[in-house]
């Protein structure tokens, strides 16, 4: 394994590569996407927060910096990464320390994504090494920047196929003083999505909306200053009563926080057999999709993002994509290499888009050595 | 301002090109009479003008595709145009180009409150998107100052923001999907009403690409429930440093205002003389606005007041009524008009890390003295987006050139302290030649690689964004 300690050394590794490279950080998300074989190139040696300006809400870190280190530094200043990145370790059965580079390469977000945006929305600057070994900088460390093309977005979620990230810069936000949740029991999928839709359509700023279809539990999280939060929760509970006829129980900060950490990391699916699918649709299409997924063999289904994100456990090798039947996309989050190879981890792209993606890869990685095949 | 020499073979083929365009568009949608194309000779950056070969106003995605197909076959450059409010010359034509205006594409196609999106044609103005949903309690968040006039197409082209983007983000954070017509006339859909499609974030790179990758004809936009209320507090300080420190402390205390506006003394005086908003005569003025329910507003303002008092403000005025709120905002909203009353001015658009604010203001003051031109500052302090206004006399020979030189120095200073050349206006032609201050040749090359993929012939808005020397060989490739 190559493990350079500097950006220049990393660029040298890429320039000198004679075959495919398999890019790794902490190794916790290697199982995402299509399987890749190649010589391992680790960015873990590029580690450390290079700039943190709490008054400007910006943080810059080398790509191999453990995410935990960044989160600790932010917490010490009462700040956070707004998109609440999920930890894939439990559900993928991996170990090691998730890095900020891996998180960006996979565009990893959590429940707060519905209100605060995805990882890519908080990412404001990058440095990366392209497939020719050139160091490229894009964006910067200020949150408003329209100077040239936004390659920052293009690289977020590109799974290392357009360049090896060496440094990432984020817009961060103040960490809310506290949180609480409303818990509603006994709703079916349609009823739960209706309740979550009412919450998202109200000015209450709900920022975590999850429905577990198995135990029929619906959770709505609110965050803010403690005094204002109580009032807001009361208003939302009353609104849900009037509009949906449901009664909500208020869950205090400690258990609410624990519950959402579990939802974020898919604790319910950890260690259970079967393939795990991630499907994104309009929230109003969620309940009908869930019914079709069950008909296609899916077992447990959990809704996030107010009903627009569905997680489904299915027997190994079952293709759930035909159940989509409308706008949306499905990703195979967890499956064996054979299934990922056979079904493809990502939603197939329309031919015109696939041609653009292929041409971009050819430009950024002319020798086709960066995680080849990871995204098709 | 250098522009490429117009292609003589295109100019001589004008009648044929116009005839082909007229054949695929309804009567009146092709404008080729030089008397009428004059309306398209510039955008909001009026210092640079050039009449286009023709202007077309298609009314559907199919018509846009037909126009592009013809221009592609004829090798004619196309300059997309929203409402023409660009301040960076992004929609300025060349003599051998066709202006493609989207003004007739202005319909609302679909609204879903349950899924919180609206799909519109992109000639629709920014404010009218909110207008279409506000009766039902929703709004479209990005709010550029030109929102009454500017089109969604231009907002996407420039990745526009506004005063409220500290909380709500800019266009890219509120754009869910687009219908994009490529230069060869093919139509692709990127993103949609569902979130985070897998694959490369092409939507993210199209947003902010200044009309160089394709023409966006339809857009799916995120809409949000309106907050229950909003209220500003006005804070005056005797020094820019203290005002800057107060901004940082507010943010670090966990309060997230929807807007933090900063005005310096020259700006405050000009605004006060213009609209009599009752502003104090101080070195720096902050307007901080928070939103939420009445209880939440009161609680946030109490926190801000406590922080501000630690910095001994010479003025602290919390709005107690809608009238007082309007008055506090009145001067700020009139800032550009107020400066225009006094002098001609050039409005810059650079971004800096907020922590560098006091130093940058001090340096601007020094440069202003060196050049002998006054500079007034008003900006979005929450996100570091500055708008220094350089006052000059357009009738004084040499003043414009001096003003441009000072402007370039200020923008280079922004880059030097870790900021960037443009926070919301875009590069266009205005800042094209400064790009190599911020980017290395490799950085620029990576961006131009993307253009090569979407528009291999470099026909869409070709002489913008990248320094002409840097893009020369790629642009020349189109002749072959």
Tab-separated table of N, CA and C in Angstrom, chain A residues 53-57 77 79 113-115 118 120-121 134-139 141-151 153-154 156-158 161-162 171 173-174 177 197 200-203 205 225 227-228 231-232 235 278 280-284 305 327-329 331 346 349 352-353 356-357 359-361 363-364 375, chain B residues 110 114-117 158-159 162 165-167 170 172-173 188-190 193-202 204-205 208-209 212-213 222 225-226 228 248 251-252 254 293 295-296 299 303 351-355 380 383 385 418 420-424 426-427 435 438-439 442-443 446-447 449-454 466:
chain	number	residue	atom	x	y	z
A	53	UNK	N	-11.729	28.635	11.565
A	53	UNK	CA	-12.063	30.020	11.856
A	53	UNK	C	-13.522	30.046	12.349
A	54	UNK	N	-13.717	29.820	13.663
A	54	UNK	CA	-15.102	29.679	14.162
A	54	UNK	C	-15.971	30.912	13.883
A	55	UNK	N	-15.352	32.112	13.948
A	55	UNK	CA	-16.143	33.324	13.708
A	55	UNK	C	-16.576	33.459	12.265
A	56	UNK	N	-15.888	32.766	11.364
A	56	UNK	CA	-16.247	32.807	9.946
A	56	UNK	C	-16.984	31.548	9.519
A	57	UNK	N	-17.230	30.645	10.484
A	57	UNK	CA	-17.950	29.402	10.219
A	57	UNK	C	-17.280	28.551	9.141
A	77	UNK	N	-16.090	24.333	20.020
A	77	UNK	CA	-16.493	25.713	19.747
A	77	UNK	C	-18.015	25.838	19.609
A	79	UNK	N	-19.914	24.195	17.519
A	79	UNK	CA	-20.322	24.164	16.110
A	79	UNK	C	-20.401	22.729	15.607
A	113	UNK	N	-30.098	16.211	6.530
A	113	UNK	CA	-29.975	16.589	5.132
A	113	UNK	C	-31.266	17.235	4.602
A	114	UNK	N	-32.402	16.746	5.063
A	114	UNK	CA	-33.679	17.241	4.526
A	114	UNK	C	-33.837	18.744	4.762
A	115	UNK	N	-33.261	19.240	5.859
A	115	UNK	CA	-33.407	20.671	6.145
A	115	UNK	C	-32.114	21.443	5.888
A	118	UNK	N	-27.170	18.474	1.849
A	118	UNK	CA	-26.283	17.313	1.877
A	118	UNK	C	-24.853	17.754	2.141
A	120	UNK	N	-22.452	17.814	0.137
A	120	UNK	CA	-21.986	18.687	-0.954
A	120	UNK	C	-22.429	20.130	-0.750
A	121	UNK	N	-23.543	20.348	-0.048
A	121	UNK	CA	-24.030	21.715	0.161
A	121	UNK	C	-23.168	22.477	1.163
A	134	UNK	N	-1.749	15.979	-11.557
A	134	UNK	CA	-1.704	17.432	-11.333
A	134	UNK	C	-2.543	17.787	-10.104
A	135	UNK	N	-2.049	18.746	-9.327
A	135	UNK	CA	-2.796	19.215	-8.159
A	135	UNK	C	-3.748	20.323	-8.608
A	136	UNK	N	-5.036	20.157	-8.293
A	136	UNK	CA	-6.054	21.119	-8.705
A	136	UNK	C	-6.729	21.698	-7.469
A	137	UNK	N	-6.960	22.999	-7.510
A	137	UNK	CA	-7.659	23.656	-6.408
A	137	UNK	C	-8.952	24.241	-6.964
A	138	UNK	N	-10.041	24.132	-6.210
A	138	UNK	CA	-11.298	24.739	-6.640
A	138	UNK	C	-12.071	25.187	-5.412
A	139	UNK	N	-12.898	26.224	-5.590
A	139	UNK	CA	-13.623	26.774	-4.447
A	139	UNK	C	-12.648	27.532	-3.569
A	141	UNK	N	-12.278	29.025	0.891
A	141	UNK	CA	-12.668	28.896	2.295
A	141	UNK	C	-13.683	29.953	2.657
A	142	UNK	N	-14.380	30.491	1.680
A	142	UNK	CA	-15.460	31.437	1.957
A	142	UNK	C	-16.758	30.833	1.435
A	143	UNK	N	-17.873	31.131	2.119
A	143	UNK	CA	-19.085	30.392	1.788
A	143	UNK	C	-19.796	30.896	0.539
A	144	UNK	N	-19.461	32.106	0.104
A	144	UNK	CA	-20.033	32.561	-1.167
A	144	UNK	C	-18.907	32.734	-2.163
A	145	UNK	N	-19.006	32.050	-3.268
A	145	UNK	CA	-17.910	32.016	-4.218
A	145	UNK	C	-18.458	31.570	-5.565
A	146	UNK	N	-18.448	32.446	-6.553
A	146	UNK	CA	-18.890	32.046	-7.885
A	146	UNK	C	-17.768	32.328	-8.894
A	147	UNK	N	-16.534	32.107	-8.439
A	147	UNK	CA	-15.381	32.390	-9.281
A	147	UNK	C	-15.024	31.140	-10.083
A	148	UNK	N	-15.528	31.056	-11.298
A	148	UNK	CA	-15.258	29.883	-12.127
A	148	UNK	C	-16.250	28.765	-11.852
A	149	UNK	N	-15.999	27.611	-12.456
A	149	UNK	CA	-16.935	26.484	-12.314
A	149	UNK	C	-16.825	25.854	-10.925
A	150	UNK	N	-17.944	25.322	-10.469
A	150	UNK	CA	-18.024	24.707	-9.154
A	150	UNK	C	-17.641	23.224	-9.245
A	151	UNK	N	-16.337	22.967	-9.337
A	151	UNK	CA	-15.884	21.574	-9.376
A	151	UNK	C	-16.011	20.917	-8.011
A	153	UNK	N	-18.666	20.689	-6.255
A	153	UNK	CA	-19.855	19.834	-6.290
A	153	UNK	C	-19.599	18.593	-7.138
A	154	UNK	N	-18.887	18.793	-8.242
A	154	UNK	CA	-18.629	17.666	-9.141
A	154	UNK	C	-17.828	16.568	-8.448
A	156	UNK	N	-17.666	16.062	-5.112
A	156	UNK	CA	-18.399	15.473	-3.982
A	156	UNK	C	-19.253	14.324	-4.523
A	157	UNK	N	-19.091	13.166	-3.953
A	157	UNK	CA	-19.883	12.022	-4.408
A	157	UNK	C	-19.313	11.349	-5.651
A	158	UNK	N	-18.093	11.698	-6.052
A	158	UNK	CA	-17.525	11.081	-7.258
A	158	UNK	C	-16.687	9.845	-6.920
A	161	UNK	N	-13.230	8.852	-8.396
A	161	UNK	CA	-13.007	8.497	-9.802
A	161	UNK	C	-12.570	9.678	-10.666
A	162	UNK	N	-12.685	10.898	-10.148
A	162	UNK	CA	-12.266	12.072	-10.932
A	162	UNK	C	-10.979	12.679	-10.369
A	171	UNK	N	-18.322	24.874	5.127
A	171	UNK	CA	-19.098	25.863	5.861
A	171	UNK	C	-19.720	25.090	7.020
A	173	UNK	N	-21.894	25.200	10.953
A	173	UNK	CA	-22.982	25.975	11.570
A	173	UNK	C	-22.909	25.866	13.088
A	174	UNK	N	-23.514	26.843	13.787
A	174	UNK	CA	-23.599	26.710	15.243
A	174	UNK	C	-24.363	25.431	15.595
A	177	UNK	N	-28.472	24.429	20.739
A	177	UNK	CA	-28.290	24.246	22.172
A	177	UNK	C	-28.803	22.885	22.623
A	197	UNK	N	-45.090	15.340	6.411
A	197	UNK	CA	-45.289	16.407	5.417
A	197	UNK	C	-45.874	17.655	6.071
A	200	UNK	N	-43.019	19.342	7.873
A	200	UNK	CA	-42.074	20.006	6.970
A	200	UNK	C	-42.694	21.216	6.277
A	201	UNK	N	-44.008	21.222	6.172
A	201	UNK	CA	-44.679	22.350	5.539
A	201	UNK	C	-45.007	23.457	6.524
A	202	UNK	N	-44.702	23.253	7.795
A	202	UNK	CA	-44.958	24.262	8.821
A	202	UNK	C	-43.670	25.044	9.082
A	203	UNK	N	-43.770	26.207	9.746
A	203	UNK	CA	-42.535	26.952	10.017
A	203	UNK	C	-41.764	26.425	11.234
A	205	UNK	N	-39.491	24.204	11.514
A	205	UNK	CA	-38.108	23.823	11.239
A	205	UNK	C	-37.742	22.447	11.777
A	225	UNK	N	-32.714	26.651	20.803
A	225	UNK	CA	-32.531	27.048	22.198
A	225	UNK	C	-33.665	26.436	23.021
A	227	UNK	N	-35.534	27.238	25.572
A	227	UNK	CA	-36.793	27.936	25.868
A	227	UNK	C	-37.728	27.967	24.657
A	228	UNK	N	-37.165	28.281	23.484
A	228	UNK	CA	-37.992	28.394	22.289
A	228	UNK	C	-38.506	27.031	21.822
A	231	UNK	N	-41.870	25.678	23.215
A	231	UNK	CA	-43.020	26.346	22.605
A	231	UNK	C	-43.275	25.777	21.213
A	232	UNK	N	-42.175	25.605	20.467
A	232	UNK	CA	-42.303	25.118	19.099
A	232	UNK	C	-42.876	23.694	19.075
A	235	UNK	N	-46.542	23.749	19.629
A	235	UNK	CA	-47.255	24.194	18.427
A	235	UNK	C	-47.363	23.085	17.389
A	278	UNK	N	-31.013	1.727	-0.818
A	278	UNK	CA	-31.305	3.122	-0.466
A	278	UNK	C	-32.035	3.716	-1.659
A	280	UNK	N	-34.377	6.959	-3.268
A	280	UNK	CA	-34.775	8.352	-3.080
A	280	UNK	C	-35.879	8.703	-4.082
A	281	UNK	N	-36.994	9.172	-3.555
A	281	UNK	CA	-38.142	9.561	-4.395
A	281	UNK	C	-38.774	10.813	-3.797
A	282	UNK	N	-39.769	11.354	-4.474
A	282	UNK	CA	-40.544	12.423	-3.839
A	282	UNK	C	-41.238	11.815	-2.625
A	283	UNK	N	-41.303	12.530	-1.495
A	283	UNK	CA	-41.944	11.961	-0.307
A	283	UNK	C	-43.351	11.430	-0.594
A	284	UNK	N	-44.101	12.116	-1.434
A	284	UNK	CA	-45.477	11.666	-1.685
A	284	UNK	C	-45.511	10.331	-2.435
A	305	UNK	N	-35.874	11.513	5.780
A	305	UNK	CA	-36.118	12.720	4.983
A	305	UNK	C	-37.615	12.972	4.749
A	327	UNK	N	-40.076	8.740	-11.174
A	327	UNK	CA	-38.839	9.466	-10.916
A	327	UNK	C	-38.225	9.058	-9.573
A	328	UNK	N	-36.923	8.907	-9.554
A	328	UNK	CA	-36.239	8.515	-8.330
A	328	UNK	C	-35.045	7.659	-8.691
A	329	UNK	N	-34.349	7.192	-7.654
A	329	UNK	CA	-33.211	6.339	-7.938
A	329	UNK	C	-32.946	5.414	-6.774
A	331	UNK	N	-29.953	2.846	-4.891
A	331	UNK	CA	-28.547	2.491	-4.752
A	331	UNK	C	-28.456	1.253	-3.877
A	346	UNK	N	-25.014	1.503	-8.494
A	346	UNK	CA	-25.710	2.776	-8.723
A	346	UNK	C	-26.810	2.629	-9.770
A	349	UNK	N	-27.506	5.353	-15.559
A	349	UNK	CA	-27.813	6.714	-16.026
A	349	UNK	C	-28.432	6.674	-17.423
A	352	UNK	N	-27.481	9.798	-22.491
A	352	UNK	CA	-26.810	11.095	-22.704
A	352	UNK	C	-25.983	11.483	-21.482
A	353	UNK	N	-26.519	11.196	-20.292
A	353	UNK	CA	-25.797	11.524	-19.053
A	353	UNK	C	-24.592	10.600	-18.892
A	356	UNK	N	-21.766	11.865	-20.892
A	356	UNK	CA	-21.098	13.014	-20.262
A	356	UNK	C	-20.196	12.527	-19.125
A	357	UNK	N	-20.714	11.627	-18.296
A	357	UNK	CA	-19.933	11.105	-17.162
A	357	UNK	C	-18.652	10.433	-17.659
A	359	UNK	N	-17.099	10.938	-20.494
A	359	UNK	CA	-16.190	11.941	-21.066
A	359	UNK	C	-15.480	12.726	-19.961
A	360	UNK	N	-16.186	13.001	-18.860
A	360	UNK	CA	-15.550	13.701	-17.734
A	360	UNK	C	-14.451	12.839	-17.128
A	361	UNK	N	-14.750	11.547	-16.972
A	361	UNK	CA	-13.724	10.633	-16.420
A	361	UNK	C	-12.495	10.622	-17.329
A	363	UNK	N	-11.405	12.965	-19.185
A	363	UNK	CA	-10.672	14.228	-19.060
A	363	UNK	C	-9.880	14.296	-17.751
A	364	UNK	N	-10.552	13.921	-16.652
A	364	UNK	CA	-9.932	14.061	-15.332
A	364	UNK	C	-8.964	12.912	-15.036
A	375	UNK	N	-17.829	3.606	-10.387
A	375	UNK	CA	-19.124	4.208	-10.718
A	375	UNK	C	-19.621	3.788	-12.097
B	110	UNK	N	-45.435	23.228	-12.510
B	110	UNK	CA	-45.939	22.281	-11.522
B	110	UNK	C	-45.593	22.821	-10.132
B	114	UNK	N	-46.724	19.317	-0.930
B	114	UNK	CA	-46.405	18.128	-0.142
B	114	UNK	C	-44.924	17.758	-0.294
B	115	UNK	N	-44.402	17.953	-1.496
B	115	UNK	CA	-42.999	17.602	-1.732
B	115	UNK	C	-42.107	18.831	-1.740
B	116	UNK	N	-42.710	19.977	-1.508
B	116	UNK	CA	-41.993	21.253	-1.350
B	116	UNK	C	-41.093	21.617	-2.527
B	117	UNK	N	-41.684	21.575	-3.719
B	117	UNK	CA	-40.934	22.070	-4.871
B	117	UNK	C	-41.862	22.763	-5.857
B	158	UNK	N	-25.365	32.134	-12.722
B	158	UNK	CA	-24.401	32.804	-11.850
B	158	UNK	C	-24.381	32.238	-10.434
B	159	UNK	N	-25.211	31.232	-10.135
B	159	UNK	CA	-25.335	30.708	-8.773
B	159	UNK	C	-25.573	31.862	-7.795
B	162	UNK	N	-28.013	36.188	-1.976
B	162	UNK	CA	-28.586	37.445	-1.532
B	162	UNK	C	-28.361	37.611	-0.053
B	165	UNK	N	-28.661	34.450	2.471
B	165	UNK	CA	-28.054	33.150	2.179
B	165	UNK	C	-27.233	32.606	3.335
B	166	UNK	N	-26.977	33.422	4.361
B	166	UNK	CA	-26.276	32.892	5.536
B	166	UNK	C	-27.074	31.706	6.084
B	167	UNK	N	-28.377	31.850	6.130
B	167	UNK	CA	-29.210	30.767	6.654
B	167	UNK	C	-29.681	29.803	5.555
B	170	UNK	N	-27.263	29.533	-1.231
B	170	UNK	CA	-27.396	30.221	-2.512
B	170	UNK	C	-28.180	29.328	-3.473
B	172	UNK	N	-27.423	27.104	-5.722
B	172	UNK	CA	-27.068	25.679	-5.818
B	172	UNK	C	-27.654	24.860	-4.667
B	173	UNK	N	-27.875	25.488	-3.522
B	173	UNK	CA	-28.433	24.773	-2.378
B	173	UNK	C	-29.956	24.666	-2.442
B	188	UNK	N	-31.196	17.190	-21.989
B	188	UNK	CA	-30.969	16.247	-20.892
B	188	UNK	C	-31.647	16.758	-19.613
B	189	UNK	N	-32.029	15.809	-18.775
B	189	UNK	CA	-32.620	16.140	-17.474
B	189	UNK	C	-31.576	15.850	-16.400
B	190	UNK	N	-31.320	16.809	-15.539
B	190	UNK	CA	-30.395	16.598	-14.424
B	190	UNK	C	-31.155	16.754	-13.115
B	193	UNK	N	-37.172	16.183	-8.585
B	193	UNK	CA	-37.802	16.516	-7.317
B	193	UNK	C	-37.322	15.615	-6.176
B	194	UNK	N	-36.709	14.493	-6.525
B	194	UNK	CA	-36.145	13.620	-5.483
B	194	UNK	C	-34.706	14.065	-5.224
B	195	UNK	N	-34.195	13.786	-4.040
B	195	UNK	CA	-32.893	14.330	-3.653
B	195	UNK	C	-31.731	13.404	-3.997
B	196	UNK	N	-30.559	14.033	-4.195
B	196	UNK	CA	-29.280	13.325	-4.201
B	196	UNK	C	-29.211	12.112	-5.113
B	197	UNK	N	-29.484	12.325	-6.402
B	197	UNK	CA	-29.306	11.237	-7.353
B	197	UNK	C	-27.857	10.774	-7.313
B	198	UNK	N	-27.653	9.467	-7.548
B	198	UNK	CA	-26.291	8.952	-7.596
B	198	UNK	C	-25.644	9.435	-8.894
B	199	UNK	N	-24.370	9.173	-9.055
B	199	UNK	CA	-23.672	9.655	-10.250
B	199	UNK	C	-23.060	11.009	-9.978
B	200	UNK	N	-22.336	11.527	-10.952
B	200	UNK	CA	-21.681	12.816	-10.770
B	200	UNK	C	-22.718	13.921	-10.616
B	201	UNK	N	-22.381	14.913	-9.807
B	201	UNK	CA	-23.300	16.029	-9.560
B	201	UNK	C	-23.185	17.038	-10.715
B	202	UNK	N	-23.719	16.654	-11.856
B	202	UNK	CA	-23.652	17.540	-13.032
B	202	UNK	C	-24.474	18.793	-12.791
B	204	UNK	N	-24.718	20.343	-10.055
B	204	UNK	CA	-23.877	21.231	-9.258
B	204	UNK	C	-22.876	22.005	-10.103
B	205	UNK	N	-22.394	21.420	-11.177
B	205	UNK	CA	-21.399	22.117	-11.992
B	205	UNK	C	-22.075	23.001	-13.045
B	208	UNK	N	-23.894	27.936	-11.917
B	208	UNK	CA	-22.721	28.790	-11.772
B	208	UNK	C	-21.769	28.731	-12.949
B	209	UNK	N	-22.144	28.044	-14.021
B	209	UNK	CA	-21.237	27.901	-15.164
B	209	UNK	C	-21.457	29.014	-16.195
B	212	UNK	N	-22.246	28.547	-20.058
B	212	UNK	CA	-21.225	27.999	-20.958
B	212	UNK	C	-21.372	26.509	-21.202
B	213	UNK	N	-22.250	25.848	-20.430
B	213	UNK	CA	-22.356	24.396	-20.584
B	213	UNK	C	-23.630	23.983	-21.302
B	222	UNK	N	-36.481	24.203	-4.800
B	222	UNK	CA	-36.952	23.894	-3.450
B	222	UNK	C	-37.706	25.100	-2.907
B	225	UNK	N	-41.432	26.633	3.826
B	225	UNK	CA	-42.507	27.333	4.531
B	225	UNK	C	-42.005	28.669	5.075
B	226	UNK	N	-42.835	29.677	4.938
B	226	UNK	CA	-42.428	31.013	5.406
B	226	UNK	C	-42.301	31.030	6.926
B	228	UNK	N	-42.650	32.510	10.714
B	228	UNK	CA	-43.804	33.243	11.253
B	228	UNK	C	-43.566	34.744	11.264
B	248	UNK	N	-18.552	38.252	14.616
B	248	UNK	CA	-17.987	36.932	14.921
B	248	UNK	C	-18.562	36.381	16.222
B	251	UNK	N	-22.123	35.025	15.821
B	251	UNK	CA	-22.121	33.719	15.163
B	251	UNK	C	-21.610	32.631	16.109
B	252	UNK	N	-20.562	32.965	16.859
B	252	UNK	CA	-19.993	31.956	17.759
B	252	UNK	C	-20.902	31.639	18.928
B	254	UNK	N	-23.902	30.881	18.724
B	254	UNK	CA	-24.909	29.903	18.347
B	254	UNK	C	-26.180	30.504	17.766
B	293	UNK	N	-40.937	32.450	15.478
B	293	UNK	CA	-42.155	32.882	16.149
B	293	UNK	C	-41.806	34.081	17.029
B	295	UNK	N	-41.880	34.430	20.198
B	295	UNK	CA	-41.038	34.046	21.339
B	295	UNK	C	-39.590	33.817	20.892
B	296	UNK	N	-39.449	33.159	19.748
B	296	UNK	CA	-38.100	32.849	19.264
B	296	UNK	C	-37.349	34.116	18.879
B	299	UNK	N	-36.258	35.850	22.011
B	299	UNK	CA	-35.159	35.151	22.674
B	299	UNK	C	-33.833	35.353	21.928
B	303	UNK	N	-30.341	37.618	23.145
B	303	UNK	CA	-28.964	37.109	23.094
B	303	UNK	C	-28.057	38.063	22.320
B	351	UNK	N	-15.132	38.456	-2.081
B	351	UNK	CA	-15.463	37.784	-0.825
B	351	UNK	C	-14.196	37.579	-0.012
B	352	UNK	N	-14.333	37.750	1.302
B	352	UNK	CA	-13.192	37.568	2.196
B	352	UNK	C	-13.611	36.738	3.405
B	353	UNK	N	-12.663	36.084	4.073
B	353	UNK	CA	-13.003	35.454	5.353
B	353	UNK	C	-13.415	36.566	6.331
B	354	UNK	N	-14.497	36.370	7.044
B	354	UNK	CA	-15.029	37.438	7.907
B	354	UNK	C	-13.961	37.948	8.877
B	355	UNK	N	-13.074	37.038	9.296
B	355	UNK	CA	-12.060	37.446	10.278
B	355	UNK	C	-11.073	38.468	9.706
B	380	UNK	N	-22.611	41.886	2.993
B	380	UNK	CA	-23.231	40.834	3.785
B	380	UNK	C	-22.156	40.301	4.738
B	383	UNK	N	-21.434	36.400	5.633
B	383	UNK	CA	-20.742	35.488	4.731
B	383	UNK	C	-19.531	36.113	4.050
B	385	UNK	N	-19.194	38.561	1.953
B	385	UNK	CA	-19.336	39.051	0.572
B	385	UNK	C	-19.381	40.588	0.589
B	418	UNK	N	-7.366	35.198	1.355
B	418	UNK	CA	-8.046	33.905	1.409
B	418	UNK	C	-9.456	33.922	0.862
B	420	UNK	N	-12.142	35.424	-2.517
B	420	UNK	CA	-12.221	35.170	-3.949
B	420	UNK	C	-12.702	36.394	-4.712
B	421	UNK	N	-12.572	36.316	-6.032
B	421	UNK	CA	-12.832	37.462	-6.913
B	421	UNK	C	-14.297	37.850	-6.992
B	422	UNK	N	-15.174	36.869	-6.839
B	422	UNK	CA	-16.597	37.184	-6.938
B	422	UNK	C	-17.423	36.260	-6.056
B	423	UNK	N	-18.294	36.869	-5.269
B	423	UNK	CA	-19.134	36.087	-4.366
B	423	UNK	C	-20.509	35.824	-4.932
B	424	UNK	N	-20.985	36.730	-5.803
B	424	UNK	CA	-22.334	36.521	-6.332
B	424	UNK	C	-22.582	37.114	-7.713
B	426	UNK	N	-20.495	36.897	-10.446
B	426	UNK	CA	-19.931	36.084	-11.516
B	426	UNK	C	-18.702	36.731	-12.128
B	427	UNK	N	-18.061	35.979	-13.010
B	427	UNK	CA	-16.814	36.433	-13.632
B	427	UNK	C	-17.106	37.215	-14.908
B	435	UNK	N	-8.719	36.066	-13.380
B	435	UNK	CA	-8.859	34.667	-12.942
B	435	UNK	C	-7.515	34.023	-12.620
B	438	UNK	N	-6.323	34.143	-9.035
B	438	UNK	CA	-6.868	33.174	-8.070
B	438	UNK	C	-6.533	31.723	-8.422
B	439	UNK	N	-6.372	31.445	-9.717
B	439	UNK	CA	-6.195	30.051	-10.137
B	439	UNK	C	-4.891	29.833	-10.894
B	442	UNK	N	-3.222	24.915	-14.127
B	442	UNK	CA	-3.854	23.595	-13.969
B	442	UNK	C	-5.289	23.720	-13.450
B	443	UNK	N	-5.497	24.648	-12.496
B	443	UNK	CA	-6.851	24.848	-11.959
B	443	UNK	C	-7.801	25.273	-13.078
B	446	UNK	N	-8.569	22.437	-15.546
B	446	UNK	CA	-9.551	21.460	-15.067
B	446	UNK	C	-10.971	21.979	-15.307
B	447	UNK	N	-11.167	23.282	-15.098
B	447	UNK	CA	-12.498	23.862	-15.341
B	447	UNK	C	-12.823	23.842	-16.834
B	449	UNK	N	-11.742	21.791	-18.987
B	449	UNK	CA	-12.009	20.406	-19.396
B	449	UNK	C	-13.507	20.116	-19.349
B	450	UNK	N	-14.180	20.682	-18.345
B	450	UNK	CA	-15.617	20.449	-18.206
B	450	UNK	C	-16.358	21.102	-19.381
B	451	UNK	N	-15.920	22.293	-19.740
B	451	UNK	CA	-16.535	22.959	-20.892
B	451	UNK	C	-16.317	22.124	-22.157
B	452	UNK	N	-15.116	21.579	-22.313
B	452	UNK	CA	-14.829	20.740	-23.478
B	452	UNK	C	-15.829	19.593	-23.605
B	453	UNK	N	-16.211	19.026	-22.452
B	453	UNK	CA	-17.104	17.873	-22.475
B	453	UNK	C	-18.527	18.294	-22.873
B	454	UNK	N	-19.019	19.375	-22.282
B	454	UNK	CA	-20.394	19.804	-22.556
B	454	UNK	C	-20.523	20.518	-23.900
B	466	UNK	N	-12.958	32.649	-18.637
B	466	UNK	CA	-11.540	32.280	-18.673
B	466	UNK	C	-10.733	33.339	-19.416
